[in-house]
Coordinates of C-alpha atoms and ligand atoms in Angstrom, one line a residue:
M1 CA -45.4 37.7 -102.0
Y2 CA -41.8 36.8 -101.4
N3 CA -41.1 35.1 -104.7
A4 CA -40.5 38.2 -106.9
P5 CA -37.0 38.3 -108.4
G6 CA -34.6 40.5 -106.5
P7 CA -32.7 43.5 -108.0
K8 CA -29.7 42.9 -110.3
M9 CA -26.3 43.4 -108.7
T10 CA -25.6 46.1 -111.3
D11 CA -28.6 48.2 -110.3
T12 CA -27.8 51.4 -108.4
N13 CA -29.4 51.3 -105.0
L14 CA -30.7 54.8 -104.8
Y15 CA -30.4 54.6 -101.0
D16 CA -26.6 54.5 -101.5
L17 CA -26.6 58.1 -102.9
D18 CA -26.5 61.2 -100.7
F19 CA -28.2 64.3 -102.2
P20 CA -25.2 65.7 -104.0
R21 CA -24.5 62.3 -105.6
L22 CA -28.2 61.9 -106.5
Q23 CA -27.9 65.4 -108.2
E24 CA -24.9 64.3 -110.1
W25 CA -26.5 61.1 -111.2
V26 CA -29.6 62.9 -112.4
A27 CA -27.5 65.5 -114.2
S28 CA -25.6 62.7 -116.0
W29 CA -28.9 61.6 -117.5
D30 CA -29.5 65.2 -118.8
E31 CA -32.5 65.5 -116.6
P32 CA -33.4 68.9 -115.1
A33 CA -31.9 69.6 -111.7
Y34 CA -35.2 69.6 -109.9
R35 CA -35.8 66.0 -110.6
A36 CA -33.2 65.1 -108.0
R37 CA -35.3 66.8 -105.3
Q38 CA -38.4 65.1 -106.6
I39 CA -36.8 61.7 -106.4
W40 CA -35.3 62.4 -103.0
N41 CA -38.7 63.3 -101.6
W42 CA -40.1 59.9 -102.9
L43 CA -37.2 58.2 -101.2
Y44 CA -37.4 59.9 -97.8
V45 CA -40.3 62.3 -97.3
N46 CA -43.2 60.4 -98.8
P47 CA -41.4 57.2 -99.3
V48 CA -42.7 54.8 -101.9
A49 CA -41.7 51.3 -102.8
S50 CA -41.7 51.5 -106.6
F51 CA -40.8 53.9 -109.4
D52 CA -44.4 53.7 -110.7
E53 CA -45.5 55.5 -107.6
M54 CA -43.3 58.5 -108.3
T55 CA -46.2 60.2 -110.0
N56 CA -44.6 63.5 -110.7
L57 CA -41.8 62.0 -112.8
P58 CA -42.4 61.5 -116.6
Q59 CA -43.1 58.0 -117.6
P60 CA -39.9 57.6 -119.7
L61 CA -37.8 58.6 -116.7
R62 CA -39.6 56.1 -114.4
E63 CA -38.9 53.4 -117.0
R64 CA -35.3 54.4 -117.1
L65 CA -35.0 54.3 -113.4
Q66 CA -36.7 51.0 -113.3
E67 CA -34.0 49.7 -115.7
A68 CA -30.9 51.1 -114.0
A69 CA -31.8 51.5 -110.3
T70 CA -33.5 49.9 -107.4
L71 CA -35.4 50.8 -104.3
D72 CA -35.7 47.2 -103.4
V73 CA -32.2 46.2 -102.5
L74 CA -33.7 44.1 -99.7
K75 CA -35.7 41.1 -100.7
P76 CA -37.8 39.9 -97.7
V77 CA -37.4 36.2 -97.4
S78 CA -39.1 35.6 -94.1
E79 CA -41.3 37.5 -91.7
M80 CA -42.2 36.6 -88.2
H81 CA -44.5 38.1 -85.6
S82 CA -44.2 37.5 -81.9
A83 CA -47.2 36.0 -80.1
D84 CA -48.0 39.4 -78.5
G85 CA -47.8 41.1 -81.9
Q86 CA -45.4 43.7 -80.6
T87 CA -42.3 42.4 -82.4
T88 CA -41.8 41.8 -86.1
K89 CA -38.7 40.3 -87.5
L90 CA -37.8 40.5 -91.2
L91 CA -35.0 38.5 -92.8
F92 CA -33.8 40.1 -96.0
E93 CA -31.7 38.7 -98.8
L94 CA -29.2 41.1 -100.4
P95 CA -28.4 41.0 -104.2
D96 CA -25.4 38.8 -103.6
G97 CA -27.3 36.4 -101.5
Q98 CA -26.3 37.6 -98.0
L99 CA -29.0 37.5 -95.4
V100 CA -29.5 40.2 -92.8
E101 CA -32.2 40.8 -90.2
T102 CA -34.2 43.9 -89.1
V103 CA -36.5 43.9 -86.1
R104 CA -39.4 46.2 -85.4
M105 CA -40.6 46.6 -81.8
D106 CA -43.8 48.4 -81.0
Y107 CA -44.3 49.4 -77.5
Q108 CA -46.9 51.9 -76.4
N109 CA -46.2 54.9 -78.6
R110 CA -42.6 53.9 -79.4
H111 CA -41.7 52.2 -82.7
T112 CA -38.2 51.1 -82.5
L113 CA -36.1 49.4 -85.3
C114 CA -33.2 47.2 -84.6
V115 CA -31.0 47.5 -87.7
S116 CA -28.0 45.4 -88.9
T117 CA -24.7 47.0 -90.1
Q118 CA -22.9 43.9 -91.3
A119 CA -23.7 40.4 -92.7
G120 CA -22.3 38.3 -89.9
C121 CA -19.7 39.7 -87.5
A122 CA -16.0 39.4 -87.0
M123 CA -15.9 39.8 -83.3
G124 CA -16.9 36.2 -82.3
C125 CA -18.6 36.9 -78.9
V126 CA -19.3 33.4 -77.8
F127 CA -22.9 33.9 -76.7
C128 CA -24.0 35.7 -79.8
A129 CA -25.7 34.0 -82.8
T130 CA -24.1 36.5 -85.2
G131 CA -20.7 36.0 -83.7
Q132 CA -21.1 32.3 -84.0
M133 CA -21.6 32.5 -87.8
G134 CA -18.5 34.6 -88.5
F135 CA -18.1 37.6 -90.8
F136 CA -19.3 37.8 -94.4
R137 CA -19.1 41.5 -95.3
H138 CA -19.9 45.1 -94.4
L139 CA -23.3 46.5 -95.4
T140 CA -23.2 49.5 -97.7
V141 CA -24.7 52.8 -96.6
G142 CA -27.7 52.1 -98.8
E143 CA -28.3 48.6 -97.3
I144 CA -28.4 50.1 -93.8
V145 CA -30.6 53.0 -94.9
A146 CA -32.9 50.6 -96.9
Q147 CA -33.7 48.6 -93.7
V148 CA -34.9 51.8 -92.1
M149 CA -36.9 53.0 -95.1
F150 CA -38.5 49.6 -95.6
F151 CA -40.1 50.0 -92.2
A152 CA -40.6 53.7 -92.5
R153 CA -42.9 52.9 -95.5
R154 CA -44.8 50.3 -93.6
L155 CA -45.3 52.5 -90.6
A156 CA -46.4 55.4 -92.9
A157 CA -49.1 53.1 -94.3
E158 CA -50.3 52.7 -90.7
E159 CA -50.0 56.4 -90.1
L160 CA -47.1 55.8 -87.8
R161 CA -43.5 57.0 -87.7
I162 CA -40.3 55.4 -86.5
T163 CA -39.4 56.9 -83.1
N164 CA -36.1 55.1 -82.4
V165 CA -33.4 53.2 -84.2
V166 CA -30.9 50.9 -82.4
L167 CA -27.9 49.6 -84.3
M168 CA -28.1 46.3 -82.4
G169 CA -28.9 43.9 -85.2
M170 CA -26.2 41.8 -86.9
G171 CA -22.7 43.2 -87.0
E172 CA -20.4 45.6 -85.2
P173 CA -21.3 49.1 -86.3
L174 CA -17.9 50.7 -85.4
H175 CA -16.1 48.0 -87.5
N176 CA -18.1 49.4 -90.4
Y177 CA -17.5 52.9 -89.2
D178 CA -17.9 55.1 -92.3
N179 CA -20.9 53.4 -93.7
T180 CA -22.7 53.3 -90.4
L181 CA -22.2 57.0 -89.7
Q182 CA -23.2 58.0 -93.2
A183 CA -26.3 56.0 -92.8
I184 CA -27.0 57.9 -89.6
D185 CA -26.5 61.1 -91.4
R186 CA -28.9 60.1 -94.1
I187 CA -31.8 59.1 -91.8
T188 CA -31.3 62.2 -89.6
A189 CA -31.2 64.6 -92.6
Q190 CA -33.7 67.3 -92.0
D191 CA -34.9 67.4 -95.6
G192 CA -35.5 63.6 -95.5
L193 CA -36.7 61.2 -92.8
N194 CA -35.6 63.7 -90.2
L195 CA -35.2 61.2 -87.3
G196 CA -33.6 62.8 -84.3
A197 CA -29.9 62.0 -83.9
R198 CA -30.5 61.4 -80.2
K199 CA -33.2 58.8 -81.0
I200 CA -30.5 56.5 -82.5
T201 CA -28.2 54.3 -80.4
I202 CA -25.0 52.8 -81.7
S203 CA -24.1 49.6 -79.8
T204 CA -20.5 48.6 -79.8
V205 CA -18.5 45.7 -78.5
G206 CA -15.8 48.1 -77.5
L207 CA -13.5 48.9 -80.4
V208 CA -11.3 51.4 -78.5
P209 CA -9.7 53.4 -81.3
A210 CA -13.2 53.7 -83.0
I211 CA -14.8 54.9 -79.8
R212 CA -12.1 57.6 -79.4
R213 CA -12.6 58.6 -83.1
Y214 CA -16.3 58.8 -82.5
A215 CA -15.8 60.9 -79.3
D216 CA -13.7 63.4 -81.4
E217 CA -16.7 63.8 -83.7
R218 CA -18.8 65.0 -80.8
R219 CA -22.0 63.8 -82.3
Q220 CA -25.4 63.7 -80.6
T221 CA -26.0 60.0 -81.2
P222 CA -25.4 58.1 -78.0
L223 CA -23.3 55.0 -77.7
A224 CA -24.0 51.8 -75.8
V225 CA -21.0 49.6 -74.9
S226 CA -21.4 45.9 -74.6
L227 CA -19.3 45.2 -71.5
H228 CA -20.7 41.9 -70.1
A229 CA -17.8 41.3 -67.7
A230 CA -15.9 43.4 -65.2
T231 CA -12.6 41.5 -65.2
D232 CA -10.3 40.7 -68.2
E233 CA -10.3 37.1 -67.3
E234 CA -14.0 36.8 -67.7
R235 CA -14.3 39.2 -70.6
D236 CA -11.6 37.4 -72.5
R237 CA -13.7 34.3 -72.3
L238 CA -16.9 35.9 -73.6
I239 CA -15.6 38.6 -76.0
P240 CA -12.4 37.7 -77.8
I241 CA -11.7 41.3 -78.8
N242 CA -11.1 42.1 -75.1
R243 CA -7.6 40.5 -75.5
R244 CA -6.8 43.3 -77.9
W245 CA -8.4 46.1 -76.0
P246 CA -8.8 45.1 -72.3
I247 CA -11.2 46.6 -69.8
A248 CA -8.9 49.4 -68.5
E249 CA -8.3 50.7 -72.0
L250 CA -12.0 50.4 -72.8
M251 CA -13.0 52.3 -69.6
D252 CA -10.5 55.1 -70.5
A253 CA -12.1 55.4 -73.9
I254 CA -15.6 55.5 -72.4
R255 CA -14.4 58.3 -70.0
Y256 CA -12.9 60.2 -72.9
L257 CA -16.2 59.8 -74.8
I258 CA -18.2 61.2 -71.9
D259 CA -15.7 64.1 -71.5
Q260 CA -15.9 65.0 -75.1
T261 CA -19.7 64.7 -75.5
G262 CA -21.1 65.2 -72.1
R263 CA -23.5 62.4 -72.9
R264 CA -24.5 59.4 -70.8
V265 CA -23.2 56.1 -72.0
T266 CA -25.2 52.9 -71.8
I267 CA -23.4 49.8 -70.6
E268 CA -24.9 46.5 -71.9
W269 CA -24.7 43.4 -69.7
A270 CA -26.2 40.1 -70.8
L271 CA -26.8 38.2 -67.6
I272 CA -25.6 34.6 -68.0
A273 CA -26.5 32.2 -65.1
G274 CA -23.5 31.4 -63.0
E275 CA -21.1 33.1 -65.4
N276 CA -21.4 36.9 -65.0
D277 CA -24.5 37.3 -62.7
T278 CA -23.1 36.9 -59.2
V279 CA -23.2 39.6 -56.5
E280 CA -19.4 39.5 -56.6
Q281 CA -19.4 40.4 -60.3
A282 CA -21.9 43.2 -59.6
R283 CA -19.6 44.6 -57.0
K284 CA -16.7 44.6 -59.4
L285 CA -18.9 46.3 -62.0
G286 CA -20.1 48.8 -59.4
H287 CA -16.4 49.7 -58.6
L288 CA -15.7 50.1 -62.3
L289 CA -18.6 52.4 -63.0
Q290 CA -18.9 54.3 -59.7
G291 CA -19.2 58.1 -60.3
M292 CA -19.4 57.8 -64.1
L293 CA -22.2 59.2 -66.3
V294 CA -23.4 55.7 -67.3
H295 CA -26.6 53.6 -67.1
V296 CA -26.5 49.8 -67.1
N297 CA -28.9 47.7 -69.2
L298 CA -29.3 44.3 -67.8
I299 CA -30.5 41.7 -70.3
P300 CA -31.1 38.1 -69.4
L301 CA -29.2 36.0 -71.9
N302 CA -31.1 34.9 -75.0
P303 CA -30.0 31.3 -75.4
T304 CA -28.4 30.5 -78.8
A305 CA -27.6 27.2 -80.5
G306 CA -23.9 27.6 -80.3
Y307 CA -23.5 28.4 -76.6
G308 CA -24.6 26.5 -73.6
G309 CA -25.2 29.4 -71.2
R310 CA -28.6 30.0 -69.7
P311 CA -30.4 33.3 -68.7
S312 CA -30.1 34.3 -65.1
S313 CA -33.0 33.7 -62.7
R314 CA -35.1 36.6 -61.5
P315 CA -33.7 36.6 -58.0
S316 CA -30.1 36.7 -59.4
V317 CA -31.1 39.6 -61.6
Q318 CA -32.6 41.4 -58.6
A319 CA -29.6 40.8 -56.4
F320 CA -27.3 42.0 -59.2
Q321 CA -29.3 45.2 -59.6
D322 CA -29.4 45.8 -55.9
E323 CA -25.6 45.5 -55.6
L324 CA -25.1 48.1 -58.4
E325 CA -27.5 50.4 -56.6
R326 CA -25.3 50.2 -53.5
H327 CA -22.6 51.7 -55.7
G328 CA -24.9 54.4 -57.0
V329 CA -25.0 52.9 -60.4
S330 CA -28.4 53.0 -62.1
S331 CA -29.7 50.1 -64.1
T332 CA -32.7 48.8 -65.9
V333 CA -33.7 45.2 -66.5
R334 CA -34.6 44.8 -70.2
V335 CA -36.8 42.0 -71.3
R336 CA -35.6 40.4 -74.5
R337 CA -38.6 41.0 -76.7
G338 CA -39.7 38.5 -79.3
I339 CA -37.8 35.5 -77.9
D340 CA -40.5 33.3 -79.4
I341 CA -39.5 34.5 -82.9
Q342 CA -35.8 34.3 -82.4
A343 CA -35.6 38.1 -82.4
G344 CA -32.2 37.9 -80.8
C345 CA -29.3 39.1 -82.8
G346 CA -28.6 36.7 -85.8
Q347 CA -30.9 33.9 -84.7
L348 CA -33.4 34.0 -87.5
R349 CA -30.7 33.9 -90.2
D350 CA -29.2 31.0 -88.4
R351 CA -32.4 29.0 -88.6
M352 CA -32.9 29.9 -92.2
V353 CA -29.5 28.7 -93.3
Q354 CA -29.9 25.5 -91.3
S355 CA -33.2 24.7 -92.9
R356 CA -31.8 25.5 -96.4
A357 CA -29.0 23.2 -95.7
Q358 CA -31.4 20.5 -94.7
Q359 CA -33.3 21.0 -98.0
Q360 CA -30.1 20.1 -100.0
P361 CA -30.4 16.6 -101.4
A362 CA -28.4 14.2 -99.3
T363 CA -25.3 12.8 -101.0
P364 CA -25.2 9.0 -101.0
D365 CA -22.2 7.6 -99.2
Ligands
SAH1 N1 -22.0 44.4 -82.2 C1 -22.7 45.3 -81.4 C2 -24.1 45.5 -81.7 C3 -24.9 44.2 -82.1 S1 -25.2 43.1 -80.8 C4 -22.5 44.9 -79.9 O1 -22.0 43.9 -79.6 O2 -22.8 45.8 -79.1 C5 -26.4 44.0 -79.8 C6 -26.4 43.6 -78.3 O3 -26.9 42.3 -78.2 C7 -25.0 43.6 -77.7 O4 -25.1 44.2 -76.4 C8 -24.7 42.1 -77.6 O5 -23.8 41.8 -76.6 C9 -26.1 41.6 -77.3 N2 -26.3 40.1 -77.5 C10 -25.8 39.4 -78.5 N3 -26.2 38.1 -78.3 C11 -26.9 38.0 -77.2 C12 -27.6 37.0 -76.5 N4 -27.6 35.8 -77.0 N5 -28.3 37.3 -75.4 C13 -28.3 38.6 -74.9 N6 -27.7 39.6 -75.5 C14 -27.0 39.3 -76.7
SF4_2 FE1 -20.6 40.9 -83.1 FE2 -22.0 42.3 -81.3 FE3 -22.5 39.7 -81.7 FE4 -20.2 40.4 -80.5 S1 -22.3 40.7 -79.7 S2 -20.4 38.9 -82.1 S3 -19.8 42.3 -81.6 S4 -22.8 41.3 -83.1

């Protein structure tokens, strides 16, 4: 199933086009204007995976589309299911050979997608598999949208719909600011997939100028900030970008965001045993967040190949949460879903690249 040739790099990824650009494109082919709406509906309203399925388009137009465009910018190269069946992870290859991951999580009536915004990441957080691999490139709007539509089509076949999208896959969404926000505009468009803007979460490592810019846009889509440490000394160690924008500046930006939008901000905290999971750290975090419109997500660390840290024990997690509570700071302990399939950020790609490297013929010495 996964051996079909991928699209040519010259093919237009139709998911890269917003509606006005699709209209222009169709007009440049001397097609009637209404064809743009028909194609749009096959992309987003009754999404199909091939031009052949666009049954209200004349055959010559379908063939022409087949020649010049693609809906399949993502070539699935590996698919894994967690033992409980609730998490599915796809590794996709892009036309230039880059690999990105998308994760689907099914829980009760929620169907959440975890989407990538970059191939690799430039931020170098030490505990993160994507950070450990470095930065390759930004994803285009269409490559971000295509991840969502791939799963939208699958879910539709099961008579289900995507309920939530989190931009917590590979990459730093606010480093790829314009493409990320355009992708959000696309999947929230009312004449398309029509996902609620509040049902999407942008997770950021804390790029201060980008958070301020985002605040000024006063959008409905909430932000999660990956804090992970309450002192600069500790955060510098885990998250190199903290040296550029230290905690005080980040907290100011978060306050500004809350002021501008009136929306609660999520604070992400990966609990690493003996590193950032002590009651002392919880107290510092409590001081930092006291009185702010925030909620803390506590996530026991997902171990990665390039970092020796271990997840916190249950009692430490409980003690950490209790201490936050004493400061009136609400928190939830999140279970990292799909650990058995390396569903943590960047981990599947890591394994794939390693096994490909092992398949290379050994050079004799
Ligand atoms: N770049 C963005 C979004 C992608 S990472 C960000 O950093 O927020 C999504 C979340 O996964 C972040 O909160 C990140 O800190 C966290 N994360 C990365 N590696 C992890 C690991 N090994 N264990 C637990 N959480 C991890
Ligand atoms: Fe990049 Fe986020 Fe990983 Fe840090 S945690 S390296 S910002 S993807």
